[in-house]
mmCIF file of C-alpha atoms in Angstrom:
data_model
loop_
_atom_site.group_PDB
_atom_site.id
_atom_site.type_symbol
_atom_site.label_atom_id
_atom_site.label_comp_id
_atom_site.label_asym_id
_atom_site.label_seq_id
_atom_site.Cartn_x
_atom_site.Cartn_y
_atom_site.Cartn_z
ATOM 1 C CA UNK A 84 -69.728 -22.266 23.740
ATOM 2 C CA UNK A 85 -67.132 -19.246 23.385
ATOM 3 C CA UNK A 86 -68.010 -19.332 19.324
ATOM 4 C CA UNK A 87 -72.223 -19.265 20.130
ATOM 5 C CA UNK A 88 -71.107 -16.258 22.766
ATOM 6 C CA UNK A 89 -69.524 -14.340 19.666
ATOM 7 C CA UNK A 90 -71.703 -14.840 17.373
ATOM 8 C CA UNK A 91 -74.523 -13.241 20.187
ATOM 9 C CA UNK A 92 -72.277 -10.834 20.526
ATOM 10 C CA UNK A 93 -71.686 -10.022 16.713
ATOM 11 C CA UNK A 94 -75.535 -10.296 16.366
ATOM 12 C CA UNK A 95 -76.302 -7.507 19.111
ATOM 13 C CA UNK A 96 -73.673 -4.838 17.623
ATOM 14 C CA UNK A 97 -75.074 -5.296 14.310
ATOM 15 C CA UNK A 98 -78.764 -5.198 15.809
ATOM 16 C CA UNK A 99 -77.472 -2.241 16.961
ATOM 17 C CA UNK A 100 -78.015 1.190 15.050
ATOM 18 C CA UNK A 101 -77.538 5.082 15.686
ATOM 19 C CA UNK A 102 -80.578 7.667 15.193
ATOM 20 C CA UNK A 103 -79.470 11.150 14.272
ATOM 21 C CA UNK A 104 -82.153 13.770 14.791
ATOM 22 C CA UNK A 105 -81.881 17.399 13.020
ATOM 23 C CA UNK A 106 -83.129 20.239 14.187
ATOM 24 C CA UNK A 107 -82.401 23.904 13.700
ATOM 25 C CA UNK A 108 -80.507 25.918 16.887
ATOM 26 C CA UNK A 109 -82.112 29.174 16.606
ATOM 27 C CA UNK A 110 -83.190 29.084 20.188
ATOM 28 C CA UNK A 111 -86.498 30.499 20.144
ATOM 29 C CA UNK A 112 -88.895 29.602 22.441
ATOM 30 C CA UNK A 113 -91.010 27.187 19.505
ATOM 31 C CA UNK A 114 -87.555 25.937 18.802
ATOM 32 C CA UNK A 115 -87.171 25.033 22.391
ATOM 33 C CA UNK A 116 -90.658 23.479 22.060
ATOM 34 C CA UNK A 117 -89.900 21.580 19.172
ATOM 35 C CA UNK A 118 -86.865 19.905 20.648
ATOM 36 C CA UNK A 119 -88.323 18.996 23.798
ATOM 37 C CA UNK A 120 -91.364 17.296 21.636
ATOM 38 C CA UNK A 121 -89.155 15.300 19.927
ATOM 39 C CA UNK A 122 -86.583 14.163 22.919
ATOM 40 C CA UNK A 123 -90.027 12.741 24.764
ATOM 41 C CA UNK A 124 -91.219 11.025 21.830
ATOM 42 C CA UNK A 125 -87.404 9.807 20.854
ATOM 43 C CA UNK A 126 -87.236 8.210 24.399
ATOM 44 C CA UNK A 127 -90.739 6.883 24.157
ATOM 45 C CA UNK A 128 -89.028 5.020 21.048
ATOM 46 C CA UNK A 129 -85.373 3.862 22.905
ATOM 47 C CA UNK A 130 -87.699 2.122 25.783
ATOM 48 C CA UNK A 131 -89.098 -0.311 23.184
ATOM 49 C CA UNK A 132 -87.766 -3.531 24.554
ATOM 50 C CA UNK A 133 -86.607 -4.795 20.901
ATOM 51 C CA UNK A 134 -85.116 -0.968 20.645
ATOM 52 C CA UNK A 135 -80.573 -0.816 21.100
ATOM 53 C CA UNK A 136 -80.217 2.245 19.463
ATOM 54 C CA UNK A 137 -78.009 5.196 20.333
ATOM 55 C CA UNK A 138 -79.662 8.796 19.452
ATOM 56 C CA UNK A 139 -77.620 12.600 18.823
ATOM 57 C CA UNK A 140 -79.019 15.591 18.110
ATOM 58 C CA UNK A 141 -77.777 17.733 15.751
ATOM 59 C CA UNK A 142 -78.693 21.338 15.242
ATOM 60 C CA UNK A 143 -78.281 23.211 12.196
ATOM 61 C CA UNK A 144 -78.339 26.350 11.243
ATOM 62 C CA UNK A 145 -79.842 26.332 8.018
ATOM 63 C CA UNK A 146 -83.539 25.175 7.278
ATOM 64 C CA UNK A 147 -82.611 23.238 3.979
ATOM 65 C CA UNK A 148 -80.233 21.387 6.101
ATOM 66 C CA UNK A 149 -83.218 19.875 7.661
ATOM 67 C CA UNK A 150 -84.330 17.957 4.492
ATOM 68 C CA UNK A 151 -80.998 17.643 2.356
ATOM 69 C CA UNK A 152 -79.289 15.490 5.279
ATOM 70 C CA UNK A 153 -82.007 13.235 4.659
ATOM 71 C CA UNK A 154 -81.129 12.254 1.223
ATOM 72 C CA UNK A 155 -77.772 11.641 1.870
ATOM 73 C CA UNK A 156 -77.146 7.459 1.970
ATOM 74 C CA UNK A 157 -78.092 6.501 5.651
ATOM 75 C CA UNK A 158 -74.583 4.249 5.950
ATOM 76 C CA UNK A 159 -76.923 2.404 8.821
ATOM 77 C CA UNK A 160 -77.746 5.611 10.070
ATOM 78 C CA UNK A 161 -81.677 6.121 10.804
ATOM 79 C CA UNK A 162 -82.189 10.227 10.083
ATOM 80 C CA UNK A 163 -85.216 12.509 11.175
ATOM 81 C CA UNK A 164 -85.859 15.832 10.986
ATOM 82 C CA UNK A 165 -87.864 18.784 12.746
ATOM 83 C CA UNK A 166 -88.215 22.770 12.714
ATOM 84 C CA UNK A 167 -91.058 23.845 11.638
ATOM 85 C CA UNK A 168 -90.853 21.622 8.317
ATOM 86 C CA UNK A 169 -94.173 21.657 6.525
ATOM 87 C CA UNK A 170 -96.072 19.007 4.693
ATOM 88 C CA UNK A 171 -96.296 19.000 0.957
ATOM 89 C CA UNK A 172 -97.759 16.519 -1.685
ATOM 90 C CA UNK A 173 -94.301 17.418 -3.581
ATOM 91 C CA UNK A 174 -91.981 16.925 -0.368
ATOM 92 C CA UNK A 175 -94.148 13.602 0.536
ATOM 93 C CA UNK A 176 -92.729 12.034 -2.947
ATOM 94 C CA UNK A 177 -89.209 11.960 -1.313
ATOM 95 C CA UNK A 178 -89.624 11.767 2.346
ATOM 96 C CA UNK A 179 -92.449 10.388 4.977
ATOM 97 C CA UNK A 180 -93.649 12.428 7.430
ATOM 98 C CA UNK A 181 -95.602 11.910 10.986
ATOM 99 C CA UNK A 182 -98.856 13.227 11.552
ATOM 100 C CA UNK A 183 -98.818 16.599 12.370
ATOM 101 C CA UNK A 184 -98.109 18.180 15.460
ATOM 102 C CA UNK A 185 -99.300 21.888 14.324
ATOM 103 C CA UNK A 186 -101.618 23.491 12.210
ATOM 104 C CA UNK A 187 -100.297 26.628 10.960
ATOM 105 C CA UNK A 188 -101.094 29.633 8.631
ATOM 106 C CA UNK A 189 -98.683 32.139 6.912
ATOM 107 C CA UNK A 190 -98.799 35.643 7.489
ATOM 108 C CA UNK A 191 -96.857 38.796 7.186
ATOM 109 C CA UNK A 192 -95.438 40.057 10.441
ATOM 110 C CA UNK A 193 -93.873 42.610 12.115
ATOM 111 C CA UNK A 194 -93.776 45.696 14.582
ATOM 112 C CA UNK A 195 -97.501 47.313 14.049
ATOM 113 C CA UNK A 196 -96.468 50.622 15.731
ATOM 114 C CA UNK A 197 -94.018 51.460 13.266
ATOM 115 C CA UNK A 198 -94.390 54.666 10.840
ATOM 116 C CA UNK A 199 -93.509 54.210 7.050
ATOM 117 C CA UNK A 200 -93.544 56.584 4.156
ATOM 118 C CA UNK A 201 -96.815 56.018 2.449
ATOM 119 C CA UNK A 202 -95.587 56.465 -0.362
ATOM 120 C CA UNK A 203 -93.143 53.228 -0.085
ATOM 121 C CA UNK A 204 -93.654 49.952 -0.192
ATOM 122 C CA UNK A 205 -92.424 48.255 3.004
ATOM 123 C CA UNK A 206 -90.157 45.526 2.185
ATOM 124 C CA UNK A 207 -90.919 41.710 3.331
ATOM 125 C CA UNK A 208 -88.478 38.945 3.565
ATOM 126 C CA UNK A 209 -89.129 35.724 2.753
ATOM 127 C CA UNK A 210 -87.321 32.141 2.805
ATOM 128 C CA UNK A 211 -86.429 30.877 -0.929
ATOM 129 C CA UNK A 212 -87.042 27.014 -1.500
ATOM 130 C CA UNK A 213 -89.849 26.789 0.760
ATOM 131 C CA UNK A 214 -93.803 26.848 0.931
ATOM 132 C CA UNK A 215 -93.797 30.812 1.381
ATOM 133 C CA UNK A 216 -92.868 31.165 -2.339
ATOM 134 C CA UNK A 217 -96.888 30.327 -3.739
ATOM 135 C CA UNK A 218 -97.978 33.431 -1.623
ATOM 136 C CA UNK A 219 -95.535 35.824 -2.882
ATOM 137 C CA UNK A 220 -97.972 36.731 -6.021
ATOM 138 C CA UNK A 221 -100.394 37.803 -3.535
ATOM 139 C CA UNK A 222 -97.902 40.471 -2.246
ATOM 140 C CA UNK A 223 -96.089 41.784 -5.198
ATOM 141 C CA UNK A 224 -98.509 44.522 -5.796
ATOM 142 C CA UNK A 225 -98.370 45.678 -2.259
ATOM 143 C CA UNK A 226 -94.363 44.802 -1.083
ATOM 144 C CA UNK A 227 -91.364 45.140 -2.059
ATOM 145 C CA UNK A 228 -90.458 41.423 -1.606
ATOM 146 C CA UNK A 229 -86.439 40.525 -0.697
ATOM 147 C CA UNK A 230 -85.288 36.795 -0.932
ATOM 148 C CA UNK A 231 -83.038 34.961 1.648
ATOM 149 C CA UNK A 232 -82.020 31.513 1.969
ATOM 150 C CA UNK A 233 -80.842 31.829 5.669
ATOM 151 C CA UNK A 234 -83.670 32.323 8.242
ATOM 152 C CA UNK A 235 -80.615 33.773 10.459
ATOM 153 C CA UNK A 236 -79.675 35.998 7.930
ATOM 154 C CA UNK A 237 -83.511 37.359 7.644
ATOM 155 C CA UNK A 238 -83.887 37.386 11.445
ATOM 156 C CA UNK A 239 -80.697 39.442 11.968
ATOM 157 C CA UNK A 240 -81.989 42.145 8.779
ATOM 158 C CA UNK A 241 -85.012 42.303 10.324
ATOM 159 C CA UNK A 242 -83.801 43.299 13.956
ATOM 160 C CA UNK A 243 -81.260 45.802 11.866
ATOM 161 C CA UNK A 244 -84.220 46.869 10.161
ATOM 162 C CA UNK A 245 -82.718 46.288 6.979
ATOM 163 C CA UNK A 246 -86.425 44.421 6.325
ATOM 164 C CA UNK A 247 -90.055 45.755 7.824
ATOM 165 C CA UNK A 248 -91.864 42.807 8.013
ATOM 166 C CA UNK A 249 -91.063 39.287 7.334
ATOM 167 C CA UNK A 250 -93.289 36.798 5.764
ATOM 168 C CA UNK A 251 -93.466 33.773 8.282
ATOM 169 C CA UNK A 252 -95.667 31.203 9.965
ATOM 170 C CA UNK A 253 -97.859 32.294 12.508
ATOM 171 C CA UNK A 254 -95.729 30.527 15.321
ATOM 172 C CA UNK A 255 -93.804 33.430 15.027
ATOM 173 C CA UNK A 256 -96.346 35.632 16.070
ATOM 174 C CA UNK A 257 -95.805 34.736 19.614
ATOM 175 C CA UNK A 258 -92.777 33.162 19.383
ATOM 176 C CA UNK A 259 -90.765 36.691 18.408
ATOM 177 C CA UNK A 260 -93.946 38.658 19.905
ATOM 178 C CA UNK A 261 -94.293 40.207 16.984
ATOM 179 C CA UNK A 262 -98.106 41.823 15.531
ATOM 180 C CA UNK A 263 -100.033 40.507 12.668
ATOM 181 C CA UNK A 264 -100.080 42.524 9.817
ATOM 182 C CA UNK A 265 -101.825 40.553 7.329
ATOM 183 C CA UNK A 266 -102.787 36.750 7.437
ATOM 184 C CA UNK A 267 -102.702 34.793 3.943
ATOM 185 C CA UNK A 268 -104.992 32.676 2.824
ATOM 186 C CA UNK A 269 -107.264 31.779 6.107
ATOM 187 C CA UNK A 270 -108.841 28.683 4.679
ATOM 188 C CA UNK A 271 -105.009 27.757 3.746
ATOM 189 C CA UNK A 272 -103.800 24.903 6.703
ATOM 190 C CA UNK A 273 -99.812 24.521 6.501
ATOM 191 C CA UNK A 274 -98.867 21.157 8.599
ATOM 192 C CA UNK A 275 -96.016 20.952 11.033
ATOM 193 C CA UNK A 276 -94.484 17.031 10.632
ATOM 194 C CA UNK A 277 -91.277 15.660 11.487
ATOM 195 C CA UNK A 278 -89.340 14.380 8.415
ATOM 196 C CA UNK A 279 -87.637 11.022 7.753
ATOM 197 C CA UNK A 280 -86.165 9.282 4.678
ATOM 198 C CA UNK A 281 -87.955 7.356 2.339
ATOM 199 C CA UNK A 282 -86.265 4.485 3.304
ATOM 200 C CA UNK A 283 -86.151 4.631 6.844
ATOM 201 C CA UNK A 284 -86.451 1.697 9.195
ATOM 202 C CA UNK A 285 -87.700 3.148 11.821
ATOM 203 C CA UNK A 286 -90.544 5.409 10.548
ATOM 204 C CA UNK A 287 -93.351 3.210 11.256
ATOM 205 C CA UNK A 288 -92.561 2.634 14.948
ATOM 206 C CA UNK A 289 -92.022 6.276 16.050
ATOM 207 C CA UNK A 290 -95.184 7.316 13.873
ATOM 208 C CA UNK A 291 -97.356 5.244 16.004
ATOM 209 C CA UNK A 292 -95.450 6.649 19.415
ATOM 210 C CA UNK A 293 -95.342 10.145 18.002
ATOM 211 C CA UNK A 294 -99.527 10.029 17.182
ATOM 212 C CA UNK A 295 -99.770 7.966 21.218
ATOM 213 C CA UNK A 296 -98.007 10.971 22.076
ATOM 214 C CA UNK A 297 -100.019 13.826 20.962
ATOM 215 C CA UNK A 298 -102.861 12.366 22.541
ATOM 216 C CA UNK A 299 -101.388 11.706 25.536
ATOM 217 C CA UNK A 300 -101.829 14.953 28.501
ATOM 218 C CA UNK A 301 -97.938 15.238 28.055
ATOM 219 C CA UNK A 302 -98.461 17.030 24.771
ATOM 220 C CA UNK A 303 -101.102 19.587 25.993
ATOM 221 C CA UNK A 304 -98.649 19.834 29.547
ATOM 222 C CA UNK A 305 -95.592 20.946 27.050
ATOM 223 C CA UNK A 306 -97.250 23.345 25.441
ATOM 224 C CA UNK A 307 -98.911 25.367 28.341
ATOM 225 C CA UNK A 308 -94.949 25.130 29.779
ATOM 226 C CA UNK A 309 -93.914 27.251 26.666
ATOM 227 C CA UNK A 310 -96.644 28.656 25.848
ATOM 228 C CA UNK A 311 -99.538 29.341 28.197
ATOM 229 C CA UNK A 312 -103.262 28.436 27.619
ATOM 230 C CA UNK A 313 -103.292 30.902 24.613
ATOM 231 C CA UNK A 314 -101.050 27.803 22.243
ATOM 232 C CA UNK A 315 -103.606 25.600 22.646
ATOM 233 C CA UNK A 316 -105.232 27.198 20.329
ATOM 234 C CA UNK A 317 -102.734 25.998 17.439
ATOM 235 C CA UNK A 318 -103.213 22.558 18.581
ATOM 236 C CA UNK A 319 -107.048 22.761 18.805
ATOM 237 C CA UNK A 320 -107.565 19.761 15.939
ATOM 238 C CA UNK A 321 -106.173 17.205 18.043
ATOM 239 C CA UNK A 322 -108.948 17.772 20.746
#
């Protein structure tokens, strides 16, 4: 009897797994959105009766973090990320991704009311390594286009005004309350998804609670908490 006890006891810790979820710490008010999303649907997930696992969230500060913890060996470790990580046919040959929970466009932004020499070209930072890069041909002629690998790094330049405008997803529009200054592309649709590993366990489960949850009158509630009637606008294809 004591040896069928341990063995039900062996069987449990090894059913047993932890769930590490990534997200970046910048503390804006999408960010805040973002992580809220994810903590309902992760719960959603942990009250499956056949569910044990343990969950931490880890922020990061960098948004290649997001992806490259992904590909390191999982060491029975289930991974996901989110932050504003976009779909790509290219991406989607290493990772798997959830539906999406926002349609987004690209756009230059910045402070409208601001005077510059007209005989300058006002510089734009962009993020190196990610989907912004296939517009950049589009504003050569008309920017003077700076590189940065750190969307920290570009957030504090652009504050210092060492950059006018930066060259962002829409979000930020009303996440930074920042003004349009030119949209990209408008038949363009960039998807918001939350990233796992190729290999992951746990993928299929939590896409099929993570679609049940944009559905659901939760998903429409967190968004007019962060964001008034105005974001449901972004989320008008799930209606």
């Amino acid at each position: 009897m004591k040896f069928l006890y341990g063995l039900l006891c062996v069987a449990t810790l090894f059913s047993q797994s932890r769930i590490e979820v990534y997200y970046s710490d910048s503390g804006t008010k999408f960010r805040q959105f973002e992580l809220e999303l994810i903590r309902h649907v992760v719960d959603l997930y942990l009250a499956q009766p056949d569910i044990k696992d343990s969950v931490d969230y880890i922020p990061v500060k960098n948004f290649h973090q997001l992806l490259d913890t992904l590909s390191v060996n999982g060491n029975g470790i289930e991974r996901l990320s989110i932050s504003s990580i976009s779909y790509t046919k290219e991406r989607s040959e290493h990772y798997q991704f959830t539906k999406a929970y926002m349609y987004n466009k690209v756009a230059v932004l910045g402070d409208a009311s601001e005077q510059y020499p007209s005989d300058s070209k006002q510089r734009v930072g962009y993020i190196t390594k990610s989907t912004q890069e296939i517009y950049l041909d589009d504003l050569k002629d008309e920017y003077e286009l700076l590189p940065y690998y750190s969307l920290k790094t570009r957030e504090d330049d652009f504050k210092a005004k060492k950059v006018d405008y930066i060259l962002s997803n829409y979000v930020y529009k009303w996440a930074y309350n920042l003004d349009t200054i030119r949209v990209l592309n408008h038949t363009d649709v960039d998807k918001y998804v939350v990233a796992f590993p190729k290999n992951s366990h746990i993928y299929t489960k939590f896409n099929t609670l993570f679609s049940y949850f944009l559905q659901s009158p939760k998903f429409y509630n967190l968004i007019r908490k962060y964001f008034g009637e105005e974001g449901t606008d972004y989320f008008n294809r799930f209606k």
